[in-house]
Short mmCIF file of C-alpha atoms in Angstrom, two decimals:
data_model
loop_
_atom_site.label_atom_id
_atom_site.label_comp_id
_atom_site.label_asym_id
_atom_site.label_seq_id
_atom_site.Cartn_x
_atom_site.Cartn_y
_atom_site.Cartn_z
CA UNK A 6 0.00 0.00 0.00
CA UNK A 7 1.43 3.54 -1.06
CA UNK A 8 2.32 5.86 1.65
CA UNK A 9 -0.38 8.13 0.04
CA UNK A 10 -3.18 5.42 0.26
CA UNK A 11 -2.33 4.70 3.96
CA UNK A 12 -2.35 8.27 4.88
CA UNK A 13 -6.09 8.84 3.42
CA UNK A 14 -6.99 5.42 5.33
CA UNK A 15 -6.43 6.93 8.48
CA UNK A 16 -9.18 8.37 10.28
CA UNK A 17 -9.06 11.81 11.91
CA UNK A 18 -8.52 11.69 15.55
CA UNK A 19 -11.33 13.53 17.75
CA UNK A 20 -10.18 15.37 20.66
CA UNK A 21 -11.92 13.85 23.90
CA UNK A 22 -14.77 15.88 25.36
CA UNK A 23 -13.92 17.94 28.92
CA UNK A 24 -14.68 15.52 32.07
CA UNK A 25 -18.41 15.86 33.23
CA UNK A 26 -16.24 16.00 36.97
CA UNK A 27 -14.37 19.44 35.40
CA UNK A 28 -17.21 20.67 33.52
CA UNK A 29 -19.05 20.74 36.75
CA UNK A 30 -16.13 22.58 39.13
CA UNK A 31 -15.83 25.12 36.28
CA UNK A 32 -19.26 26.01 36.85
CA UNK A 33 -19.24 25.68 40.26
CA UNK A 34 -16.39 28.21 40.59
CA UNK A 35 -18.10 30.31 38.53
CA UNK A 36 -21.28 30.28 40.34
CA UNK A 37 -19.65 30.71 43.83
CA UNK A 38 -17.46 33.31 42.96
CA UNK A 39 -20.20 35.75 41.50
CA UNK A 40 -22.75 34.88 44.22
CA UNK A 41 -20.21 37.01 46.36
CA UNK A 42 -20.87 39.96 44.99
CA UNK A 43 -24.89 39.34 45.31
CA UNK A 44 -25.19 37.99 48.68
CA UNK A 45 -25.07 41.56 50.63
CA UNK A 46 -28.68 42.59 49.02
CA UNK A 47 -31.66 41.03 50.88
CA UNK A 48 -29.57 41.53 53.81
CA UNK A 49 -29.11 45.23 54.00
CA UNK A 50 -31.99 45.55 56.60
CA UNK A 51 -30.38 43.49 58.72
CA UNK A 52 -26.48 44.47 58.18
CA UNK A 53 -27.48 48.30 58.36
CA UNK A 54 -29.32 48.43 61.44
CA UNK A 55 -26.71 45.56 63.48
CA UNK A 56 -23.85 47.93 63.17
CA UNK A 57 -25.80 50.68 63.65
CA UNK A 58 -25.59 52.55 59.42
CA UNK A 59 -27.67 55.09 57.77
CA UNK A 60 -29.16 54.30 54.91
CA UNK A 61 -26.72 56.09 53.17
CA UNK A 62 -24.17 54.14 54.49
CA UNK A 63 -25.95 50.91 53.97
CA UNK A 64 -26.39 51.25 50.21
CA UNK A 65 -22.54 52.06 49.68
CA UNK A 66 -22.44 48.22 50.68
CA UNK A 67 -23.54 47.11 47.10
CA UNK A 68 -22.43 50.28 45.37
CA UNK A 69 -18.75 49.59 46.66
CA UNK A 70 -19.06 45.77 46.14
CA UNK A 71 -19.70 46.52 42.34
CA UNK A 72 -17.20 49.06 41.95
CA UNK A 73 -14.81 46.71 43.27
CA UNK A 74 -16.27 44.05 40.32
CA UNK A 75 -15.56 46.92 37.75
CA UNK A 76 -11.93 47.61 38.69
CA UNK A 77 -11.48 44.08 39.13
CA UNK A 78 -12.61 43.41 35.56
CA UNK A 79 -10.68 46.01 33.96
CA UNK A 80 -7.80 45.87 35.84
CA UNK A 81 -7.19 42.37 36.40
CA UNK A 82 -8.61 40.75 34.26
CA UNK A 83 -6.43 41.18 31.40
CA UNK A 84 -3.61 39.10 33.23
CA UNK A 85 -5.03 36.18 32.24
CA UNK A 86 -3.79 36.35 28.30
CA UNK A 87 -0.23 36.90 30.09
CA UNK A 88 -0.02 34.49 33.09
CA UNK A 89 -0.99 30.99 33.85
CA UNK A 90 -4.90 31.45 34.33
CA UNK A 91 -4.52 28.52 36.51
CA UNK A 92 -2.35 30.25 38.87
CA UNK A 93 -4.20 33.49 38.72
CA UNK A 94 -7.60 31.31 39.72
CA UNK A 95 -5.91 29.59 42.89
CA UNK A 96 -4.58 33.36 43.93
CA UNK A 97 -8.31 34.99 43.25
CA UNK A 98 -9.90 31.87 45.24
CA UNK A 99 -7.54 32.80 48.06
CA UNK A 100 -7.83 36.33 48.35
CA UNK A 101 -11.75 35.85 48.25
CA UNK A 102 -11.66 33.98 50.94
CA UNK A 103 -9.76 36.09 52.89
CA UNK A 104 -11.99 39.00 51.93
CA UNK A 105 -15.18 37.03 52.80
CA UNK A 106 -13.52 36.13 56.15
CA UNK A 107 -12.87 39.68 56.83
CA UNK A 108 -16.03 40.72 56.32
CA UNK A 109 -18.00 38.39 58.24
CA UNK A 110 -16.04 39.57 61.33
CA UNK A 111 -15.62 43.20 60.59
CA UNK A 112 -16.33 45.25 63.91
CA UNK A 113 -17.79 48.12 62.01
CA UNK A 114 -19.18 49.31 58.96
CA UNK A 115 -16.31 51.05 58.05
CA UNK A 116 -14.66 47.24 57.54
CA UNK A 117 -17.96 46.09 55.61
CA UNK A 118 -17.31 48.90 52.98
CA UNK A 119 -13.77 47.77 52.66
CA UNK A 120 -14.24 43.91 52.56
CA UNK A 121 -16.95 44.77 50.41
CA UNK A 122 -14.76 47.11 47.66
CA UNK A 123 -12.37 44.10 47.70
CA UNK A 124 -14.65 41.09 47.81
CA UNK A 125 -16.00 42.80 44.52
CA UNK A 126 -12.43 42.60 42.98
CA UNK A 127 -11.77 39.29 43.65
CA UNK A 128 -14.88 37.65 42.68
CA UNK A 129 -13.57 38.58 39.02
CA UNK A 130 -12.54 35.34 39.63
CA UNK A 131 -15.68 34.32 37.80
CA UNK A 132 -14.79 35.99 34.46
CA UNK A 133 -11.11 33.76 34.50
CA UNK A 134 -13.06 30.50 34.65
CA UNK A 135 -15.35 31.41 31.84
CA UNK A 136 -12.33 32.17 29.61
CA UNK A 137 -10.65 28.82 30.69
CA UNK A 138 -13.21 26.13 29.96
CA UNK A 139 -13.18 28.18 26.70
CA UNK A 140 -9.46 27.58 26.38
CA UNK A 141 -10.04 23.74 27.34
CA UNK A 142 -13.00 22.49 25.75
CA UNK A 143 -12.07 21.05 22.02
CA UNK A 144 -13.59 23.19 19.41
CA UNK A 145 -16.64 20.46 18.51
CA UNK A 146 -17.44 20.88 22.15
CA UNK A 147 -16.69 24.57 23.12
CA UNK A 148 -19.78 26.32 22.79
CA UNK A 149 -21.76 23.38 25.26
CA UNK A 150 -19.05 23.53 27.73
CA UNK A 151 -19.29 27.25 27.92
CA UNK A 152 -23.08 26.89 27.70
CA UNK A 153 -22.91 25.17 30.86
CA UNK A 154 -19.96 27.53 32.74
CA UNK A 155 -22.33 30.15 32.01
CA UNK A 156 -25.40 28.57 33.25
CA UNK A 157 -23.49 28.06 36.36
CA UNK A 158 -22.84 31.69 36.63
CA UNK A 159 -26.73 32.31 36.83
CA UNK A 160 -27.68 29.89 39.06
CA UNK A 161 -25.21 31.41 41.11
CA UNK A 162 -26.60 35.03 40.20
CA UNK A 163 -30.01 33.52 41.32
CA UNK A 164 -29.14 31.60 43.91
CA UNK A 165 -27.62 34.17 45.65
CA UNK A 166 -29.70 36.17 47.17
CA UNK A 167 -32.61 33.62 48.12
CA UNK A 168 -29.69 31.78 50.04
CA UNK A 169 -28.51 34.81 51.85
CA UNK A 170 -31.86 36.19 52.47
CA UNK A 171 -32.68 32.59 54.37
CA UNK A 172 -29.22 32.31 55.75
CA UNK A 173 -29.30 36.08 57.60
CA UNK A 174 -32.84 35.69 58.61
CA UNK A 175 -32.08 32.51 60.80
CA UNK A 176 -27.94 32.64 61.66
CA UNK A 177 -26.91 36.43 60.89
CA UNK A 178 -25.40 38.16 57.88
CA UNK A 179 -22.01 36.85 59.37
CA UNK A 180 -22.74 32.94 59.00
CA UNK A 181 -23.28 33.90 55.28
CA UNK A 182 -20.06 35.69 54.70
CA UNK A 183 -18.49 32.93 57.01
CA UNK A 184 -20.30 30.02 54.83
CA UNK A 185 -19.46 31.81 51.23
CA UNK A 186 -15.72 32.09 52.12
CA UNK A 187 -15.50 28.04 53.12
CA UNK A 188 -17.42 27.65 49.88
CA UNK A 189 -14.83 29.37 47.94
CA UNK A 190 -12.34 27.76 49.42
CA UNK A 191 -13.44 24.63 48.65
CA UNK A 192 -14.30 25.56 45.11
CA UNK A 193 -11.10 27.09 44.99
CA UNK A 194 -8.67 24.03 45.94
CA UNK A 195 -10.97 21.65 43.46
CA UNK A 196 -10.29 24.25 40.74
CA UNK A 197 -6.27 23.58 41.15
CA UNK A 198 -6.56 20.38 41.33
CA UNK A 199 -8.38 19.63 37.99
CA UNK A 200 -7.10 22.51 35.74
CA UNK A 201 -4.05 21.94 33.82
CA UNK A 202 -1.21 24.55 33.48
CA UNK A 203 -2.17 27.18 30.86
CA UNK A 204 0.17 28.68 28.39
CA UNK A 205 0.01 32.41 28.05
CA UNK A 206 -1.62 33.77 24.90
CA UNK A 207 0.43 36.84 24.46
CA UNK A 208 3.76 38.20 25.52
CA UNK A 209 2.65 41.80 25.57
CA UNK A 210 3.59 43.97 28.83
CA UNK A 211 0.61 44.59 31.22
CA UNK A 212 0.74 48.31 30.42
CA UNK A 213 0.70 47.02 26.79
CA UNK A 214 -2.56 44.93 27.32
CA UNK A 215 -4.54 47.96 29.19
CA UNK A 216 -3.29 50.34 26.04
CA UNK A 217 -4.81 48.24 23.85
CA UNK A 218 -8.01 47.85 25.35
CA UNK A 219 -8.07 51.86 24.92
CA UNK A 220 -7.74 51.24 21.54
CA UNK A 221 -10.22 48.92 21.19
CA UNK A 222 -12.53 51.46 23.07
CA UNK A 223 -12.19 54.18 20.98
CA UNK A 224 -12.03 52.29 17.57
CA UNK A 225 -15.37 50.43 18.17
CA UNK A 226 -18.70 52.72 18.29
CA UNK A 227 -20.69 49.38 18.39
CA UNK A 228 -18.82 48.81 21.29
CA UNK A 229 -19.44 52.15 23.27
CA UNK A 230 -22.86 51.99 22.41
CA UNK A 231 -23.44 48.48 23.52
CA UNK A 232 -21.59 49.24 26.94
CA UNK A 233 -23.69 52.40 27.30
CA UNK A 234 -26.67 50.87 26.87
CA UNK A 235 -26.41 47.54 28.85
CA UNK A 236 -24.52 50.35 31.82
CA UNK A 237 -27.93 52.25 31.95
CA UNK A 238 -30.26 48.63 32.37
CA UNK A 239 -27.51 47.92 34.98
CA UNK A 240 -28.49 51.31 36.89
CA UNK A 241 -31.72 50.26 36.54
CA UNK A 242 -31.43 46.86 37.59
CA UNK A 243 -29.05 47.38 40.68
CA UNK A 244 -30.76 50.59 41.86
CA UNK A 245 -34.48 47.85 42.28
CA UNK A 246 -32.25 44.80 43.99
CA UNK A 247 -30.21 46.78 46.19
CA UNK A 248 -33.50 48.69 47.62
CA UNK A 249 -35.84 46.11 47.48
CA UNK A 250 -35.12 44.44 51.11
CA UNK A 251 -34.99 47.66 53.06
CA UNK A 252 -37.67 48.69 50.87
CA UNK A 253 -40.21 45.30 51.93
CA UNK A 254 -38.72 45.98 55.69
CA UNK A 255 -40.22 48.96 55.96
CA UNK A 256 -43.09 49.32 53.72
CA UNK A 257 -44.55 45.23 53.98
CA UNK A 258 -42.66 44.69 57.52
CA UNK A 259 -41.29 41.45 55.34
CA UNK A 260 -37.22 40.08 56.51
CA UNK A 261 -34.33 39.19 54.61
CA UNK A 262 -35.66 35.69 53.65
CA UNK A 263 -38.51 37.36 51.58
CA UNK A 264 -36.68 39.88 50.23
CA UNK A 265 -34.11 36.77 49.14
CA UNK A 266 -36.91 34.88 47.89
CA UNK A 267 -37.16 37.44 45.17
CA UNK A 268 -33.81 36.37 43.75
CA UNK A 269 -36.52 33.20 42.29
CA UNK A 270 -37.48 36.00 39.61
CA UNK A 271 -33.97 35.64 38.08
CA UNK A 272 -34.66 32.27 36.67
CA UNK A 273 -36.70 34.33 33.67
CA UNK A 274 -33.33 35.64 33.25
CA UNK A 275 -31.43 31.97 32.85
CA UNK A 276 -34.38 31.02 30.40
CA UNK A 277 -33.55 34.66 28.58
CA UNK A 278 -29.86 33.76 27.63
CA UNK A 279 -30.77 30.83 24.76
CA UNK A 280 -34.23 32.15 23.99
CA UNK A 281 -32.47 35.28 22.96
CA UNK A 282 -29.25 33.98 21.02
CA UNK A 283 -31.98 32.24 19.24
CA UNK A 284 -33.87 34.98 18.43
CA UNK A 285 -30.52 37.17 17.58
CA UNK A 286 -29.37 34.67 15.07
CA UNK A 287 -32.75 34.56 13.35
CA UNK A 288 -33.69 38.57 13.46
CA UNK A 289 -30.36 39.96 14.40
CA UNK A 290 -29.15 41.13 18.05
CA UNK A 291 -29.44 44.96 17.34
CA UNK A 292 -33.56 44.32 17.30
CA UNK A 293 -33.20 42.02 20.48
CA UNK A 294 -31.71 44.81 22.52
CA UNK A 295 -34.30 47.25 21.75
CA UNK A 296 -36.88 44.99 22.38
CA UNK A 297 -35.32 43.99 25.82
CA UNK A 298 -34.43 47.50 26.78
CA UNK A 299 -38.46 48.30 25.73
CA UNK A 300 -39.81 45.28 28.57
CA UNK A 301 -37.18 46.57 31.07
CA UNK A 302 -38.74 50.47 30.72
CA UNK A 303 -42.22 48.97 30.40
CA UNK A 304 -41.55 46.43 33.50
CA UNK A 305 -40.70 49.13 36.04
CA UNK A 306 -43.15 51.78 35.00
CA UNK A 307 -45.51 49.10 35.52
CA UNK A 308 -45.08 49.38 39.41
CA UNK A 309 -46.16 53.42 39.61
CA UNK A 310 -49.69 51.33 40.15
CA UNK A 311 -48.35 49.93 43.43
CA UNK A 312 -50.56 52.63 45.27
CA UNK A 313 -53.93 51.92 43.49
CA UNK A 314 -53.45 48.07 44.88
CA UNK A 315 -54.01 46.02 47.92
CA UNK A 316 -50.53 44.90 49.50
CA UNK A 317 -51.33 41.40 48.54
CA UNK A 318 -51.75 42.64 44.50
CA UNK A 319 -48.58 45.26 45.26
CA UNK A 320 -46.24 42.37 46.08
CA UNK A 321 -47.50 40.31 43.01
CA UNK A 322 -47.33 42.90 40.80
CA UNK A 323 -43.21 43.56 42.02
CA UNK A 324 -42.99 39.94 41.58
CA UNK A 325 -44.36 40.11 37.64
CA UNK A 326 -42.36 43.48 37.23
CA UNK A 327 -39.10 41.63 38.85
CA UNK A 328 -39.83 38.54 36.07
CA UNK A 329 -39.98 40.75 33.17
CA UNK A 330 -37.18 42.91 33.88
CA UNK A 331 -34.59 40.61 34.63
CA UNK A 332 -35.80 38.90 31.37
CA UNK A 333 -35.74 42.03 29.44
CA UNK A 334 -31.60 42.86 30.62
CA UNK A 335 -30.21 38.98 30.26
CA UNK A 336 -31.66 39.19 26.69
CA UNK A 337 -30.01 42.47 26.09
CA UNK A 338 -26.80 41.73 27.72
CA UNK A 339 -26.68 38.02 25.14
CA UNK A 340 -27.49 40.05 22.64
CA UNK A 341 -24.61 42.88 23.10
CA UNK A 342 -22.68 40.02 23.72
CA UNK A 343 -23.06 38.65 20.69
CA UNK A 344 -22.27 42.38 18.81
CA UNK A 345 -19.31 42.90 20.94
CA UNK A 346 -17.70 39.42 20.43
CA UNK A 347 -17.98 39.82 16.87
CA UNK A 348 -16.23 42.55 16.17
CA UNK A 349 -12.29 41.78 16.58
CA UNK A 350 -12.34 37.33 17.91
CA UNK A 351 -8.60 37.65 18.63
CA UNK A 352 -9.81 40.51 21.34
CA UNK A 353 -12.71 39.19 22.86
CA UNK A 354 -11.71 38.65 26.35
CA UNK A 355 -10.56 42.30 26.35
CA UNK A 356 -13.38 43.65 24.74
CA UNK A 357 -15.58 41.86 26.91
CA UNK A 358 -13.69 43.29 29.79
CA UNK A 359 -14.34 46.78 28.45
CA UNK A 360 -18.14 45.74 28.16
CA UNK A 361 -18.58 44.13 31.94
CA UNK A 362 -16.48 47.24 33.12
CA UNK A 363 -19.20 49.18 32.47
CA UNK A 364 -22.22 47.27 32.99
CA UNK A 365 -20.62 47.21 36.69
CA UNK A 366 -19.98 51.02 36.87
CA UNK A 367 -23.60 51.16 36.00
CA UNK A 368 -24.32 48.29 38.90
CA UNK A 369 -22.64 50.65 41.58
CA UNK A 370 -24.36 53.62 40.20
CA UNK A 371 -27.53 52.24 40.53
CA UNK A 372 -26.80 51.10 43.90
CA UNK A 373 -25.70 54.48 45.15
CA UNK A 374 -28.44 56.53 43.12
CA UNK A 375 -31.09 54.28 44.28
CA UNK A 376 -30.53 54.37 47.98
CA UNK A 377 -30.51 58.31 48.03
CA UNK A 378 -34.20 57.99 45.47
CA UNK A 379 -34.94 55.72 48.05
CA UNK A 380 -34.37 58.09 51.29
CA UNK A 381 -35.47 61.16 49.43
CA UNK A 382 -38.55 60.12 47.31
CA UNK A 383 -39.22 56.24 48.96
CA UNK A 384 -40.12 53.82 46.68
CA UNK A 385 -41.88 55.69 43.78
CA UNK A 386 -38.59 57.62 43.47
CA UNK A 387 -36.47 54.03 43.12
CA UNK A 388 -39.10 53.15 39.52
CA UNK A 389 -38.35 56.74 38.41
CA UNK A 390 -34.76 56.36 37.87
CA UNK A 391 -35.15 52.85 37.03
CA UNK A 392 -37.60 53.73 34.29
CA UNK A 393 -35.54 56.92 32.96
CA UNK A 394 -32.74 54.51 33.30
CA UNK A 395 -34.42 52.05 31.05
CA UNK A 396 -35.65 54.69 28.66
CA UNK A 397 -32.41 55.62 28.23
CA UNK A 398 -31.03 52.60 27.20
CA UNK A 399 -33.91 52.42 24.24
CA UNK A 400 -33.16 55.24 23.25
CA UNK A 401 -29.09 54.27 22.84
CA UNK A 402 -30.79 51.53 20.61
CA UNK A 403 -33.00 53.03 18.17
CA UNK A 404 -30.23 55.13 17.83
CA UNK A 405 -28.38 52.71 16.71
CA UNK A 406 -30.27 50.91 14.57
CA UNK A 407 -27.50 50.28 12.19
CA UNK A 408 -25.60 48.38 14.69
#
């Protein structure tokens, strides 16, 4: 038999599928790590009033936990094309940890805000595991094993908050700090000891690799606009979550574990993320983020009717508004997503670091703007800047209707 013959004889060899066993700590890590940054909200009536914080002071809590996520993202997130991910996701998982730690035994509220600015940076960690089972999975496989990472993410996003809201209402926000940092841990050490060692990507400089994510930032208006849009649903978005349990304290004399309970409403937001990739592949993503943007606007002015209703119809109607917003900003976020990615593929992590940076600005500004609407026009004044917020980001759409 010629050389030639036995050469077209031979079968191509299929790269082996990821281990269901490192599939699932991927997305465990993932899951964990972002539910840090989440599990503060339905229990800001209980943190505020223990160490004895004004509202003010309370809301910084959330507003300082995402601005920590934001600097985090743009700042550190980057070393991953120039280090050994796997080394940079055992150091993350440690100093996590610590930060959770320090935070469940802070004295003061002085030490929450701080724990709290750097819990947010650490629990990037999230966003170096998504990038990894990327950079593992063979390419027949990639898209279901990030499918999956990613699903872990929300259910951590979801989970979140109904497990912190039960947690704090029967042990104390501390046990849930306390409980999320041995989680991490755990997480953490299971992470190192499945991932393999990862080869850089690039040998640029760190100051290189921020320079040319200002490049990318100022080449790109379908980038800007995307970031500006999904930043104003995130002002929205935080502004409602991170008022909502002081919010039913006060108004529906509800705790922590109700106001956690709420987190339920995110699962419209897990079903969002393939119902709209679907629909963006069929109609385009530009019309998918004007039609989620729309149901986000539509979703909070909805609640202005909370005072024509019995309580009983006022906390259903929150619940429907809570469903159809978180719906209406995962199907945006997919769908800017899936502009963003496709712009440059050999800069995708960066420019998705450049698009998170500012959905997570817009996450602390909504947190800080909606405890003062909160203190200075109660409840009504939280759906007026979340409806201007989500008007706004229509409005960045039709604009862009060429995008």
């Amino acid at each position: 038999m010629s050389e030639l013959e036995t050469t077209q004889n031979i079968a191509p060899v299929e790269e082996p599928a990821l281990p269901v066993k490192m599939v699932f700590t991927l997305a465990a890590g993932t899951g964990l790590s972002v539910a840090s940054i989440y599990y503060s909200q339905p229990m800001l009536g209980i943190i505020g009033p223990s160490l004895g914080a004004n509202l003010t002071q309370t809301g910084l809590i959330p507003t300082l936990t995402q601005i920590g996520y934001a600097l985090g993202i743009l700042f550190l997130i980057p070393l991953g094309d120039r280090f050994d991910r796997r080394t940079i996701i055992l150091l993350k998982s440690v100093l996590l940890t610590l930060s959770l730690l320090l935070c469940g035994f802070a004295p003061g509220i002085h030490g929450v805000l701080l724990t709290s600015l750097l819990i947010g940076a650490t629990a990037t960690l999230a966003q170096d595991i998504v990038p990894a089972s990327a950079a593992l999975s063979p390419a027949a496989q990639r898209g279901k094993t990030v499918g999956t990472v990613m699903t872990g993410l929300l259910v951590g996003i979801l989970l979140s908050r109904v497990v912190s809201g039960v947690v704090a209402e029967y042990f104390g926000w501390r046990a849930m700090y306390q409980l999320a940092a041995v989680s991490v841990a755990l997480v953490g050490l299971a992470l190192w000891r499945v991932l393999p060692r990862f080869t850089p990507g690039t040998e640029l400089s760190y100051p290189q690799l921020l320079l040319s994510m200002r490049h990318l930032w100022l080449h790109y208006k379908t980038l800007r606009r995307a970031a500006l849009s999904q930043g104003l649903l995130s002002v929205a978005f935080s502004a409602f979550w991170s008022t909502l349990a002081i919010m039913l304290n006060e108004t529906y004399h509800l705790g922590s574990g109700v106001a956690g309970a709420f987190g339920l409403a995110g699962a419209a937001g897990a079903l969002a993320a393939p119902l709209a990739g679907k629909l963006a592949d069929k109609q385009g993503p530009a019309l998918v983020t004007q039609i989620g943007s729309a149901l986000v606007m539509v979703s909070f002015a909805a609640m202005f009717l909370l005072p024509l209703l019995s309580p009983h119809a006022q906390i259903a109607l929150i619940v429907l508004s809570a469903i159809g917003f978180d719906l209406g900003v995962q199907a945006t976020l997919v769908s800017h997503q899936s502009l963003v990615y496709g712009l440059d593929p050999a800069a995708r992590g960066r420019l998705n670091a450049l698009l998170f940076t500012v959905v997570f600005i817009g996450m602390a500004v909504g947190s800080a703007l909606g405890s003062k609407a909160l203190e200075l026009g109660g409840w009504q004044g939280v759906i007026a800047l979340a409806t201007l917020a989500g008007a706004g980001s229509l409005i960045v759409r039709i604009m862009s209707r060429k995008i």
